[in-house]
mmCIF file of C-alpha atoms in Angstrom:
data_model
loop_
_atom_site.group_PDB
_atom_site.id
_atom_site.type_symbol
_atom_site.label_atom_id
_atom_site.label_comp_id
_atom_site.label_asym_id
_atom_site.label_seq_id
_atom_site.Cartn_x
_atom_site.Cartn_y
_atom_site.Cartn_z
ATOM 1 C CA UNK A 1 75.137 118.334 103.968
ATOM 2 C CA UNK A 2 72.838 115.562 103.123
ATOM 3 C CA UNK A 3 71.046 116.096 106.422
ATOM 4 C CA UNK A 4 70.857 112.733 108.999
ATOM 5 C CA UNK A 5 72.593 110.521 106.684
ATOM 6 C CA UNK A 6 76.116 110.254 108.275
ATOM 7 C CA UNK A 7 78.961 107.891 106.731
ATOM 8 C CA UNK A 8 79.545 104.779 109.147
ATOM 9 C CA UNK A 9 83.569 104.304 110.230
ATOM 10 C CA UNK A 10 84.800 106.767 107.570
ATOM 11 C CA UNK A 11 87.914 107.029 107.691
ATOM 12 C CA UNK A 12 90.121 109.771 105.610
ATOM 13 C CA UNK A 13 91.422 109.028 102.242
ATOM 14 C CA UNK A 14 94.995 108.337 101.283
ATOM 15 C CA UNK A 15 96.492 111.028 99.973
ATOM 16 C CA UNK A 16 93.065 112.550 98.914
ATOM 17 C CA UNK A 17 92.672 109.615 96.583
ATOM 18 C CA UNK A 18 92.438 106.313 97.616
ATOM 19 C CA UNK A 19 89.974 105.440 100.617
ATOM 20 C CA UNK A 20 91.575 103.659 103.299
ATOM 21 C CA UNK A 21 89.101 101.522 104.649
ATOM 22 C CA UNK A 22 89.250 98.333 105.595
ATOM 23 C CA UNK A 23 86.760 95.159 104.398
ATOM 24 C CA UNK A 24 85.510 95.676 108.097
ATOM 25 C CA UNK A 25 84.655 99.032 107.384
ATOM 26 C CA UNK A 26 82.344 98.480 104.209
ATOM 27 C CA UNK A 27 80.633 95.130 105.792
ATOM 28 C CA UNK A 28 79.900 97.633 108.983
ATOM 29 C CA UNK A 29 78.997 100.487 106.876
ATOM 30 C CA UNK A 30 76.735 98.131 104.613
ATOM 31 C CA UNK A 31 74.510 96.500 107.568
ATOM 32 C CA UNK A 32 72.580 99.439 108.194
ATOM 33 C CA UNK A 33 71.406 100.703 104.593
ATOM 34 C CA UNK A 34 68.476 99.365 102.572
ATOM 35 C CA UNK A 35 70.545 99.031 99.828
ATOM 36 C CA UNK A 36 74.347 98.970 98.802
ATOM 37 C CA UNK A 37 75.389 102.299 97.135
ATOM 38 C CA UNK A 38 79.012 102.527 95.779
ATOM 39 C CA UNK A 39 80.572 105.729 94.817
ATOM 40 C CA UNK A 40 82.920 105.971 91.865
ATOM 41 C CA UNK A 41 84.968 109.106 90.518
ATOM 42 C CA UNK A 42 85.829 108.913 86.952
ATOM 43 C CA UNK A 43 88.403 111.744 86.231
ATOM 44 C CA UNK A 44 91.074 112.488 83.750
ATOM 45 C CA UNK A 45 94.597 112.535 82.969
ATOM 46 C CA UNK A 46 94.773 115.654 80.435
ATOM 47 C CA UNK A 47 96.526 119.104 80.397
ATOM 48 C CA UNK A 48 95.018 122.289 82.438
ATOM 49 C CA UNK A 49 96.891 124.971 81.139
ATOM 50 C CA UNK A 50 100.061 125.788 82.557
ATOM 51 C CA UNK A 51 99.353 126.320 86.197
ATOM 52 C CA UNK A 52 96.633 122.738 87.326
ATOM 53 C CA UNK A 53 98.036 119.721 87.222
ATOM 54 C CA UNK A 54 97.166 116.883 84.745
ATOM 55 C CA UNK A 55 95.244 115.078 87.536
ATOM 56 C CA UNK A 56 92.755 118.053 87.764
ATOM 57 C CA UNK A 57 89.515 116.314 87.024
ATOM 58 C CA UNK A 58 90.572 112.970 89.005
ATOM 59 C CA UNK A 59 90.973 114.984 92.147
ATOM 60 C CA UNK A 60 87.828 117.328 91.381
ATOM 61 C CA UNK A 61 86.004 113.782 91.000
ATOM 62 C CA UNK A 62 87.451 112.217 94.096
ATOM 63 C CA UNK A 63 86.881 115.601 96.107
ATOM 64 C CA UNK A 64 82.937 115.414 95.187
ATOM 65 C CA UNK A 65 82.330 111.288 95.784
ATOM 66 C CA UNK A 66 84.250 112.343 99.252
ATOM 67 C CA UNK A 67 81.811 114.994 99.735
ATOM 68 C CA UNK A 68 79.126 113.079 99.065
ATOM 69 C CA UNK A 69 80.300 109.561 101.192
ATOM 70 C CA UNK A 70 81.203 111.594 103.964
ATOM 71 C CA UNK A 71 77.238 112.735 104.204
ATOM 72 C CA UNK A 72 75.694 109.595 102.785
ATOM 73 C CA UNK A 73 76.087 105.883 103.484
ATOM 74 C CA UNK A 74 77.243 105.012 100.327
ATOM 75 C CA UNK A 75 80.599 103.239 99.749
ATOM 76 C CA UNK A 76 83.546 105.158 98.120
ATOM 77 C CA UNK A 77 86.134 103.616 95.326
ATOM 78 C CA UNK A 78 89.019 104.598 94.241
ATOM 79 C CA UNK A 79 89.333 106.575 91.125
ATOM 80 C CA UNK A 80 89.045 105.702 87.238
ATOM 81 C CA UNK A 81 92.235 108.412 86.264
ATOM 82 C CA UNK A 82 92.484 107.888 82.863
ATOM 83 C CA UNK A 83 89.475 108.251 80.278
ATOM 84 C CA UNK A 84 88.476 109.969 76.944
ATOM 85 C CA UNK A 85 90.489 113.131 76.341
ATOM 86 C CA UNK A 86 91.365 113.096 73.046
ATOM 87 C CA UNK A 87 89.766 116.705 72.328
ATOM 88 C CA UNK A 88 93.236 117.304 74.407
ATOM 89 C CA UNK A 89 95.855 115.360 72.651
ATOM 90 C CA UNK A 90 97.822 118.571 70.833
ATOM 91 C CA UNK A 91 99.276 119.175 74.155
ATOM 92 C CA UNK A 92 101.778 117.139 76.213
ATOM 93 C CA UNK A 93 101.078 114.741 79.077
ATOM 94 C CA UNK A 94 97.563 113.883 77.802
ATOM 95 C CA UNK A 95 96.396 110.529 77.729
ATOM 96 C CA UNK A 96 93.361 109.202 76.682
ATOM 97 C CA UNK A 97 91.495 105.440 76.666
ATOM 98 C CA UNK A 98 88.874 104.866 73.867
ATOM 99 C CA UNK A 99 84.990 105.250 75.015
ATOM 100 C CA UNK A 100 84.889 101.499 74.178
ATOM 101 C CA UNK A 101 87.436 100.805 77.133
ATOM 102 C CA UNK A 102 86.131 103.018 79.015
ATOM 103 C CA UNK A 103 82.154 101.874 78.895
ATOM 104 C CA UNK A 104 83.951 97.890 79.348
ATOM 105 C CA UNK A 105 85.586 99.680 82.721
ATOM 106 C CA UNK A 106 82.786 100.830 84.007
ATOM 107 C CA UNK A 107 80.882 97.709 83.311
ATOM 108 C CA UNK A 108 83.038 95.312 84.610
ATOM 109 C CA UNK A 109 83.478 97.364 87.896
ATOM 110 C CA UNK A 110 79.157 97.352 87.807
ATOM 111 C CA UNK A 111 79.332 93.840 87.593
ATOM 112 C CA UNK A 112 81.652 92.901 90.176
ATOM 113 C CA UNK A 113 79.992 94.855 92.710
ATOM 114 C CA UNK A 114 76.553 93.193 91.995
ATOM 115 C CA UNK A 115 78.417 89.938 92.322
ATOM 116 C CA UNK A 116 79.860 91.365 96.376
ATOM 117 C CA UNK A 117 76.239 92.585 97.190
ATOM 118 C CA UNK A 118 76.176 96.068 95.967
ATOM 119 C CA UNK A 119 73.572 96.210 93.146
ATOM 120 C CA UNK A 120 73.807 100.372 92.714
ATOM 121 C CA UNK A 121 76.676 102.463 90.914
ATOM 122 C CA UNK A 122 77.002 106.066 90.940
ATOM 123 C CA UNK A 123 79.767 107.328 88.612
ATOM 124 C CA UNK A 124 80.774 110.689 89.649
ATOM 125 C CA UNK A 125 81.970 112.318 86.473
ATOM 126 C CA UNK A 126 84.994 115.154 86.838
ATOM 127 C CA UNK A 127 85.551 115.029 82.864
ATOM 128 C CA UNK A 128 83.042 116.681 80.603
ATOM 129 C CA UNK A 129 84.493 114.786 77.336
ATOM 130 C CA UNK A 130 83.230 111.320 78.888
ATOM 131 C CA UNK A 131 80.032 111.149 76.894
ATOM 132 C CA UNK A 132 80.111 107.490 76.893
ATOM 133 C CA UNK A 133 79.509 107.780 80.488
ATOM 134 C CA UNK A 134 75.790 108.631 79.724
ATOM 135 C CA UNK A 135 75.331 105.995 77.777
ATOM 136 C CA UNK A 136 76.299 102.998 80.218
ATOM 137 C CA UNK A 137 74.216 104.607 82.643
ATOM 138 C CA UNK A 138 71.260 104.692 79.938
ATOM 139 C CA UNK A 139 72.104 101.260 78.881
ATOM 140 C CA UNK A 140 72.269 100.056 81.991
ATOM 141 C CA UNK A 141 68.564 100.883 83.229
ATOM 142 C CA UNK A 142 67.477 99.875 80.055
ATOM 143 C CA UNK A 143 68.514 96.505 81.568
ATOM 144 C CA UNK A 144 66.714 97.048 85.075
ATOM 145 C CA UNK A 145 70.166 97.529 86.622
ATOM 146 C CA UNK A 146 70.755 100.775 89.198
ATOM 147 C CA UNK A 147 73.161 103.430 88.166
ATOM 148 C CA UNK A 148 73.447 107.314 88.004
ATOM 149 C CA UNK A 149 75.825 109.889 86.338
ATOM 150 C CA UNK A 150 76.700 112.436 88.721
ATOM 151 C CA UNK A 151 76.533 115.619 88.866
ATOM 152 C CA UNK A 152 74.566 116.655 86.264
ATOM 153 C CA UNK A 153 74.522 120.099 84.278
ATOM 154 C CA UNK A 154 71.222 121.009 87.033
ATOM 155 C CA UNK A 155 73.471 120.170 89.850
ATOM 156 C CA UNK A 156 76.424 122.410 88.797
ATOM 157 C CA UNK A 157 74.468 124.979 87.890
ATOM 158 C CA UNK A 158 72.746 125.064 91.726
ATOM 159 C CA UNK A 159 76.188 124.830 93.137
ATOM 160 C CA UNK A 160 77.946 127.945 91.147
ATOM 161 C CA UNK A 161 74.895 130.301 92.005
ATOM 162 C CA UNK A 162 75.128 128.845 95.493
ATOM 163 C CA UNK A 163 78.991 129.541 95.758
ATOM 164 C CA UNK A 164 78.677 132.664 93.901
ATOM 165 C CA UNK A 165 80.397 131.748 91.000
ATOM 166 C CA UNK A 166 80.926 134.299 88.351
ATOM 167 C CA UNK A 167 81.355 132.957 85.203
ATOM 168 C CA UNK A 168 78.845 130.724 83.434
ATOM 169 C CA UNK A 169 78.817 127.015 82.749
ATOM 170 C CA UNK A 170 79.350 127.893 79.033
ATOM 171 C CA UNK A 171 82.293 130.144 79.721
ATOM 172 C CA UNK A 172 83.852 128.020 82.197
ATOM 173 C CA UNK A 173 84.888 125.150 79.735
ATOM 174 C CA UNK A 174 88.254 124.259 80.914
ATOM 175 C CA UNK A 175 90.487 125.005 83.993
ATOM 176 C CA UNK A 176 88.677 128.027 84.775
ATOM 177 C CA UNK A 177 86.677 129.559 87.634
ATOM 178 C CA UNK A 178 84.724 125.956 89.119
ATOM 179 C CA UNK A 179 87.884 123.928 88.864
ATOM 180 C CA UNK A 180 90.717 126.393 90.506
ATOM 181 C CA UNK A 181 88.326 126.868 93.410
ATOM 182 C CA UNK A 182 87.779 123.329 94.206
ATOM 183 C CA UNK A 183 91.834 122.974 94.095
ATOM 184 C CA UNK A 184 92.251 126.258 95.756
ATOM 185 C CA UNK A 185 90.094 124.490 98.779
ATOM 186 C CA UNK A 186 90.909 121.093 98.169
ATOM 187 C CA UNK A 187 94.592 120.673 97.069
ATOM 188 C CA UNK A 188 96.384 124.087 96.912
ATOM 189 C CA UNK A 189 99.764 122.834 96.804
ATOM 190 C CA UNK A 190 98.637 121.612 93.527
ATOM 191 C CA UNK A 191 98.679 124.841 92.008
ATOM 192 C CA UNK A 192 101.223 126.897 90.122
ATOM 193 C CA UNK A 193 101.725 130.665 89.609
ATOM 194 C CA UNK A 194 99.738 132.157 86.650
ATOM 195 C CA UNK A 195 96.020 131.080 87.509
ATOM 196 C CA UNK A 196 95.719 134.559 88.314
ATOM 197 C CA UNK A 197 96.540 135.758 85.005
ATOM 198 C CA UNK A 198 95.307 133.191 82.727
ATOM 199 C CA UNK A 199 91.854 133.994 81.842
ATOM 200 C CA UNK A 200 90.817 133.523 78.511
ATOM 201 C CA UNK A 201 87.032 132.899 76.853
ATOM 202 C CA UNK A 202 86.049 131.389 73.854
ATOM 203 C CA UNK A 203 82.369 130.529 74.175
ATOM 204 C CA UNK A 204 81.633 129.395 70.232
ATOM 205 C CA UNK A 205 83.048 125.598 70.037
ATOM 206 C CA UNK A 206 80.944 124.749 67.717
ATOM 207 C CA UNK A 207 83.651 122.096 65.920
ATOM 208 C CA UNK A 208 85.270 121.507 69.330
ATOM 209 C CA UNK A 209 84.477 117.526 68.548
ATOM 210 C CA UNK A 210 86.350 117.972 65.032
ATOM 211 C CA UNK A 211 89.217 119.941 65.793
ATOM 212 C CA UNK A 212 90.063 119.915 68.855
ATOM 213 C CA UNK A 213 90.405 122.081 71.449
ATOM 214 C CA UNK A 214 93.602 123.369 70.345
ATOM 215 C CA UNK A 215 91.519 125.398 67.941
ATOM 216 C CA UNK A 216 89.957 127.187 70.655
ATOM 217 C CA UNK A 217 93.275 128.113 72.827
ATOM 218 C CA UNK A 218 96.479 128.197 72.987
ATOM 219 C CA UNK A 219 97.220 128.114 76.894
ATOM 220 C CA UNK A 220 94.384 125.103 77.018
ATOM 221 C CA UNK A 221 92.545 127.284 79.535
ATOM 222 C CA UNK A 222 89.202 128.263 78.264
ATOM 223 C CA UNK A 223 87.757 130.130 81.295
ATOM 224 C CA UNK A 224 88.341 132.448 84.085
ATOM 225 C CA UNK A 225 90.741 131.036 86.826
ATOM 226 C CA UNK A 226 91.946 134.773 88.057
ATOM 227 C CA UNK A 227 88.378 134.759 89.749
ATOM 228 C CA UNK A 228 88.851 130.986 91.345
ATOM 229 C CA UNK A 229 88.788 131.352 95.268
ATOM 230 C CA UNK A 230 89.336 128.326 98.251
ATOM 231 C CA UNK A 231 85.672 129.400 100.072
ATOM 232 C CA UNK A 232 83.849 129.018 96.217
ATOM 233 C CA UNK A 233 85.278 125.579 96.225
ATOM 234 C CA UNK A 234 84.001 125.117 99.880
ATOM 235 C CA UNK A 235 80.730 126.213 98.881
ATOM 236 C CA UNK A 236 80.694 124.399 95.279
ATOM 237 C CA UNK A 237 81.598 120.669 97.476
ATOM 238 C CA UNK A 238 78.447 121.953 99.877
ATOM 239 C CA UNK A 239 76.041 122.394 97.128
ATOM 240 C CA UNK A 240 76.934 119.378 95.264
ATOM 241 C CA UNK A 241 76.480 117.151 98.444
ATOM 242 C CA UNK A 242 73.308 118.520 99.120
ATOM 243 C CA UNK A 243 72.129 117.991 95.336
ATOM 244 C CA UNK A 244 73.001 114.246 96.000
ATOM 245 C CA UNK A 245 70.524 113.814 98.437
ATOM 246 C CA UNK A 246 67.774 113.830 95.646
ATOM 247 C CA UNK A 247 70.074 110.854 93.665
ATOM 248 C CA UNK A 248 70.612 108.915 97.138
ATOM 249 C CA UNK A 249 66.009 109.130 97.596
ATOM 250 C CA UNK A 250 65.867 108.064 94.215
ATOM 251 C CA UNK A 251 68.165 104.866 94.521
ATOM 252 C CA UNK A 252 66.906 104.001 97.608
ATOM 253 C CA UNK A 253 63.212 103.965 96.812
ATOM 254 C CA UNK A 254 61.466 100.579 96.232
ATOM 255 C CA UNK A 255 63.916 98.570 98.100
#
């Protein structure tokens, strides 16, 4: 994954969350790049059926910035776990931030690395329903700044024919196939009994923004988890580093 470009005194994350490294470890891993990259996984803290935890799309998010700053010299952060899930409110546990705090997050965490040196933001999105995301990014190199929403649609698409995923993008809305195999590789201890029998599809969500999606299910599964395996998450984290590669050129160029 991402070739000769090999993370500088990584060390593992804290509890697959938080990085661990030390102020010596970014100034170290910082004097041999052309220019300061930092990593940072935006998840969600929002129901996944019955069987993933509410965490789901924080530790999807952290799983693919550590796949991608363990093959890139790019410096990690820890997690944004909160963000805009209101679509998921009918069920219990959800909770959501407005786009407007979320966009002022983002920004303020853009500016203070700017003001330490590192002029280039990746936000590594694990929640589809933070469309706001897109928007600081556009905003943002509308103002000649450097920043990039990862992955997108392209680069999940490569990764589920790579990992020989079976259902679609469009099918796989919500706690299905793509995010039980990352878990099942990732965190399996995570996961409860009834994955395996907790498919359900509902690929017309046309007024998903107006009613929810408690319109669309009732288990707040929208997908197929039953086909969810621990080597398709392997192979979905593989893909997605290697798709990074093409960000990391593009960041990098014209330093």
């Amino acid at each position: 994954m991402g070739g000769s470009h090999e993370r500088s005194a990584a060390y593992g994350p804290v509890h697959g969350l938080l990085p661990a490294d030390t102020t010596e470890d970014v100034r170290t891993r910082g004097a041999g790049v052309s220019r300061q990259i930092a990593v940072l996984p935006v998840g969600s803290h929002e129901q996944h059926g019955p069987f993933l935890p509410l965490a789901t799309d924080t530790l999807v998010a952290c799983a693919i910035a550590r796949a991608v700053a363990g093959s890139y010299p790019v410096h990690l952060l820890p997690p944004v776990t909160i963000s805009c899930s209101h679509e998921h409110a009918a069920w219990p546990g959800t909770v959501s931030i407005s786009s407007v705090t979320l966009h002022a997050v983002v920004r303020d965490i853009a500016d203070s690395l700017r003001r330490s040196g590192v002029d280039t933001l990746v936000l590594v999105n694990g929640h589809g329903g933070n469309y706001v995301l897109g928007n600081v990014v556009q905003e943002a190199s509308a103002r000649g700044e450097r920043m990039a929403l990862f992955p997108a649609p392209e680069d999940w698409e490569a990764a589920r024919e790579h990992a020989g995923v079976v259902t679609s993008l469009l099918t796989d809305m919500h706690a299905g196939e793509i995010e039980t195999s990352i878990l099942l590789h990732t965190s399996p201890e995570v996961l409860r009994p009834g994955y395996e029998t907790s498919d359900h599809v509902s690929d017309d969500r046309r007024h998903l923004l107006t009613t929810g999606m408690s319109a669309y299910t009732d288990s707040g599964v929208i997908g197929r988890p039953s086909l969810g395996t621990a080597e398709k998450g392997r192979e979905l984290l593989a893909s997605l580093a290697d798709s990074f590669g093409a960000y990391f050129s593009l960041l990098t160029s014209g330093s």
